[in-house]
mmCIF file of C-alpha atoms in Angstrom:
data_model
loop_
_atom_site.group_PDB
_atom_site.id
_atom_site.type_symbol
_atom_site.label_atom_id
_atom_site.label_comp_id
_atom_site.label_asym_id
_atom_site.label_seq_id
_atom_site.Cartn_x
_atom_site.Cartn_y
_atom_site.Cartn_z
ATOM 1 C CA THR A 1 -15.851 28.650 3.425
ATOM 2 C CA ASP A 2 -12.139 27.883 2.130
ATOM 3 C CA ASN A 3 -13.519 23.989 3.877
ATOM 4 C CA ILE A 4 -15.703 23.488 1.682
ATOM 5 C CA SER A 5 -13.030 24.381 -1.559
ATOM 6 C CA ASP A 6 -10.627 21.939 0.064
ATOM 7 C CA ILE A 7 -13.063 18.920 0.672
ATOM 8 C CA ASN A 8 -14.383 19.197 -3.377
ATOM 9 C CA GLN A 9 -10.633 19.532 -4.423
ATOM 10 C CA ASN A 10 -10.292 16.673 -1.909
ATOM 11 C CA LYS A 11 -12.875 14.722 -3.227
ATOM 12 C CA LEU A 12 -11.886 15.649 -7.485
ATOM 13 C CA LEU A 13 -8.561 14.833 -6.597
ATOM 14 C CA PHE A 14 -9.577 11.450 -5.136
ATOM 15 C CA LYS A 15 -12.180 11.084 -8.003
ATOM 16 C CA LEU A 16 -9.314 12.025 -10.657
ATOM 17 C CA GLN A 17 -6.773 9.489 -8.836
ATOM 18 C CA ASP A 18 -9.466 6.975 -8.610
ATOM 19 C CA LYS A 19 -10.302 6.657 -12.133
ATOM 20 C CA ALA A 20 -6.663 6.399 -13.055
ATOM 21 C CA PHE A 21 -6.746 3.579 -10.904
ATOM 22 C CA ARG A 22 -9.564 2.479 -13.481
ATOM 23 C CA GLN A 23 -7.549 2.712 -15.876
ATOM 24 C CA PHE A 24 -4.432 1.108 -14.828
ATOM 25 C CA ILE A 25 -6.561 -2.200 -13.671
ATOM 26 C CA LYS A 26 -8.032 -2.481 -16.864
ATOM 27 C CA GLU A 27 -4.862 -1.976 -18.611
ATOM 28 C CA ASN A 28 -3.378 -5.238 -16.266
ATOM 29 C CA PRO A 29 -6.421 -7.307 -16.445
ATOM 30 C CA GLU A 30 -3.668 -10.048 -15.484
ATOM 31 C CA LYS A 31 -3.788 -8.718 -12.244
ATOM 32 C CA TYR A 32 -6.962 -9.160 -9.845
ATOM 33 C CA PHE A 33 -7.646 -5.721 -8.269
ATOM 34 C CA ARG A 34 -10.246 -5.876 -5.301
ATOM 35 C CA SER A 35 -11.453 -2.222 -3.926
ATOM 36 C CA SER A 36 -10.288 -2.582 0.058
ATOM 37 C CA GLN A 37 -12.585 -0.706 2.832
ATOM 38 C CA ASN A 38 -9.637 1.818 3.367
ATOM 39 C CA GLY A 39 -9.694 3.662 0.195
ATOM 40 C CA PHE A 40 -7.182 1.549 -2.063
ATOM 41 C CA TRP A 41 -6.901 -0.935 -4.661
ATOM 42 C CA TYR A 42 -4.840 -4.038 -4.359
ATOM 43 C CA ALA A 43 -4.239 -7.525 -5.763
ATOM 44 C CA ILE A 44 -1.557 -10.539 -4.484
ATOM 45 C CA LEU A 45 0.648 -10.996 -6.835
ATOM 46 C CA LYS A 46 2.239 -14.292 -5.499
ATOM 47 C CA ASP A 47 0.247 -16.273 -3.399
ATOM 48 C CA ASN A 48 0.903 -18.439 -0.619
ATOM 49 C CA PRO A 49 -1.518 -20.067 0.287
ATOM 50 C CA LYS A 50 0.516 -22.638 2.584
ATOM 51 C CA ALA A 51 0.493 -19.345 5.021
ATOM 52 C CA LYS A 52 -3.233 -19.285 7.629
ATOM 53 C CA ASN A 53 -2.037 -15.897 9.455
ATOM 54 C CA TYR A 54 -2.462 -12.696 8.255
ATOM 55 C CA PRO A 55 -0.707 -9.365 10.683
ATOM 56 C CA LYS A 56 -2.243 -8.624 13.468
ATOM 57 C CA ALA A 57 -1.425 -6.039 16.024
ATOM 58 C CA GLY A 58 1.994 -6.619 17.677
ATOM 59 C CA ASP A 59 3.284 -9.608 15.278
ATOM 60 C CA VAL A 60 6.326 -8.302 13.769
ATOM 61 C CA ILE A 61 6.247 -8.057 10.025
ATOM 62 C CA ARG A 62 10.042 -8.149 8.030
ATOM 63 C CA PHE A 63 9.184 -6.672 4.179
ATOM 64 C CA ASN A 64 10.563 -4.678 1.445
ATOM 65 C CA TYR A 65 9.177 -2.854 -1.511
ATOM 66 C CA GLU A 66 9.292 -0.405 -4.449
ATOM 67 C CA ILE A 67 7.527 2.436 -5.124
ATOM 68 C CA THR A 68 6.456 3.274 -8.999
ATOM 69 C CA ASP A 69 4.118 5.824 -10.276
ATOM 70 C CA LEU A 70 1.300 5.131 -12.377
ATOM 71 C CA GLU A 71 3.716 4.490 -15.301
ATOM 72 C CA ASN A 72 5.167 2.398 -13.541
ATOM 73 C CA ASN A 73 8.908 4.025 -13.387
ATOM 74 C CA ILE A 74 10.753 3.438 -10.895
ATOM 75 C CA ILE A 75 10.711 6.131 -7.965
ATOM 76 C CA TYR A 76 11.689 4.284 -4.705
ATOM 77 C CA SER A 77 13.571 0.697 -5.446
ATOM 78 C CA LYS A 78 13.784 -2.360 -3.290
ATOM 79 C CA LYS A 79 17.325 -1.694 -3.168
ATOM 80 C CA THR A 80 16.845 1.999 -2.503
ATOM 81 C CA ILE A 81 14.320 1.201 0.425
ATOM 82 C CA GLY A 82 16.005 -1.907 1.844
ATOM 83 C CA ASN A 83 14.514 -4.803 4.307
ATOM 84 C CA GLN A 84 12.364 -3.219 6.814
ATOM 85 C CA GLU A 85 10.888 -4.305 9.812
ATOM 86 C CA TYR A 86 7.554 -3.324 11.523
ATOM 87 C CA LYS A 87 5.659 -3.755 14.335
ATOM 88 C CA VAL A 88 1.952 -3.813 13.373
ATOM 89 C CA ASP A 89 0.477 -0.944 14.576
ATOM 90 C CA LYS A 90 2.813 -0.132 16.661
ATOM 91 C CA GLN A 91 4.826 1.214 15.024
ATOM 92 C CA GLU A 92 4.513 5.269 12.239
ATOM 93 C CA ILE A 93 4.171 4.079 8.720
ATOM 94 C CA ILE A 94 2.217 5.623 5.903
ATOM 95 C CA SER A 95 -1.558 4.473 6.853
ATOM 96 C CA GLY A 96 -1.988 2.772 3.535
ATOM 97 C CA LEU A 97 0.731 0.531 3.864
ATOM 98 C CA GLN A 98 -0.460 -0.337 7.283
ATOM 99 C CA GLN A 99 -3.513 -1.227 6.081
ATOM 100 C CA GLY A 100 -2.288 -3.502 2.956
ATOM 101 C CA LEU A 101 0.458 -5.556 4.977
ATOM 102 C CA LYS A 102 -2.367 -6.922 7.472
ATOM 103 C CA LEU A 103 -4.158 -7.818 3.808
ATOM 104 C CA MET A 104 -1.312 -10.258 3.678
ATOM 105 C CA LYS A 105 0.428 -13.153 4.443
ATOM 106 C CA GLU A 106 3.706 -14.315 5.087
ATOM 107 C CA GLY A 107 5.550 -15.127 1.532
ATOM 108 C CA GLU A 108 3.055 -13.610 -0.434
ATOM 109 C CA ILE A 109 3.765 -10.693 -2.989
ATOM 110 C CA ALA A 110 1.084 -7.869 -3.994
ATOM 111 C CA MET A 111 0.381 -4.931 -5.054
ATOM 112 C CA PHE A 112 -0.855 -1.484 -4.217
ATOM 113 C CA LEU A 113 -1.975 1.328 -6.059
ATOM 114 C CA MET A 114 -2.512 4.279 -3.056
ATOM 115 C CA PRO A 115 -3.676 7.494 -3.235
ATOM 116 C CA SER A 116 -1.925 9.933 -2.575
ATOM 117 C CA PHE A 117 -4.156 10.530 1.010
ATOM 118 C CA LYS A 118 -2.965 7.179 1.916
ATOM 119 C CA ALA A 119 0.288 7.498 0.933
ATOM 120 C CA PHE A 120 2.525 11.230 1.430
ATOM 121 C CA GLY A 121 -0.495 13.302 0.720
ATOM 122 C CA VAL A 122 -0.203 17.269 0.349
ATOM 123 C CA LEU A 123 3.541 17.520 0.947
ATOM 124 C CA GLY A 124 4.529 14.425 -1.321
ATOM 125 C CA ASP A 125 8.167 13.101 0.405
ATOM 126 C CA ARG A 126 10.343 16.111 -1.025
ATOM 127 C CA ASN A 127 12.444 14.534 -2.343
ATOM 128 C CA LYS A 128 11.503 12.135 -5.517
ATOM 129 C CA ILE A 129 7.047 11.992 -4.893
ATOM 130 C CA LYS A 130 5.714 14.900 -5.645
ATOM 131 C CA THR A 131 2.265 16.366 -4.711
ATOM 132 C CA ASN A 132 -1.140 14.427 -4.390
ATOM 133 C CA GLN A 133 0.474 11.763 -5.978
ATOM 134 C CA PRO A 134 -0.983 8.370 -6.074
ATOM 135 C CA LEU A 135 1.523 5.794 -6.115
ATOM 136 C CA ILE A 136 1.731 1.826 -6.431
ATOM 137 C CA TYR A 137 3.479 -0.062 -3.971
ATOM 138 C CA THR A 138 4.462 -3.603 -4.715
ATOM 139 C CA VAL A 139 5.937 -5.375 -1.591
ATOM 140 C CA TYR A 140 7.235 -8.650 -0.521
ATOM 141 C CA LEU A 141 6.041 -9.760 2.965
ATOM 142 C CA LYS A 142 8.972 -12.132 3.891
ATOM 143 C CA LYS A 143 8.373 -13.520 7.271
ATOM 144 C CA LEU A 144 5.438 -12.678 9.880
ATOM 145 C CA ILE A 145 6.612 -13.972 13.697
ATOM 146 C CA ILE A 146 3.966 -13.728 15.337
ATOM 147 C CA ASP A 147 3.014 -12.282 18.481
ATOM 148 C CA LYS A 148 2.729 -14.609 21.113
ATOM 149 C CA ASN A 149 0.751 -12.785 23.206
ATOM 150 C CA ASN A 150 -2.175 -12.436 20.273
ATOM 151 C CA ASN A 151 -3.010 -15.764 21.128
ATOM 152 C CA LYS A 152 -4.548 -14.929 24.736
#
């Protein structure tokens, strides 16, 4: 029966975080948030209509991001995190970021409202991110390098 209480606790946690996200969305009407199929909300803050490609497995993405809490307090700045390079679906990164990056094109900036289960979960990062903390990721996709093998 521990399982049942875990499941109920997770459902409650999800509801509380979703409610907090909906409140955040309501307080930021200038941002157009959409619900992803992966359990997080996102908004494209800066669109790049010229870019055509979304990242696919094997592509390399150069990006950076910052992490804030729901009160917009910076937890990790872009400077702290630094520029990142990620081979899509071939490297370990948090699942929310892995899924979120695929919704962006080169040159775009997006904001992701990540429930804790899509970010650092129960443990947090054992540093600045708390247990079960919902997070906001603001991601800058600087460069998308297409894997030539994807077009075969």
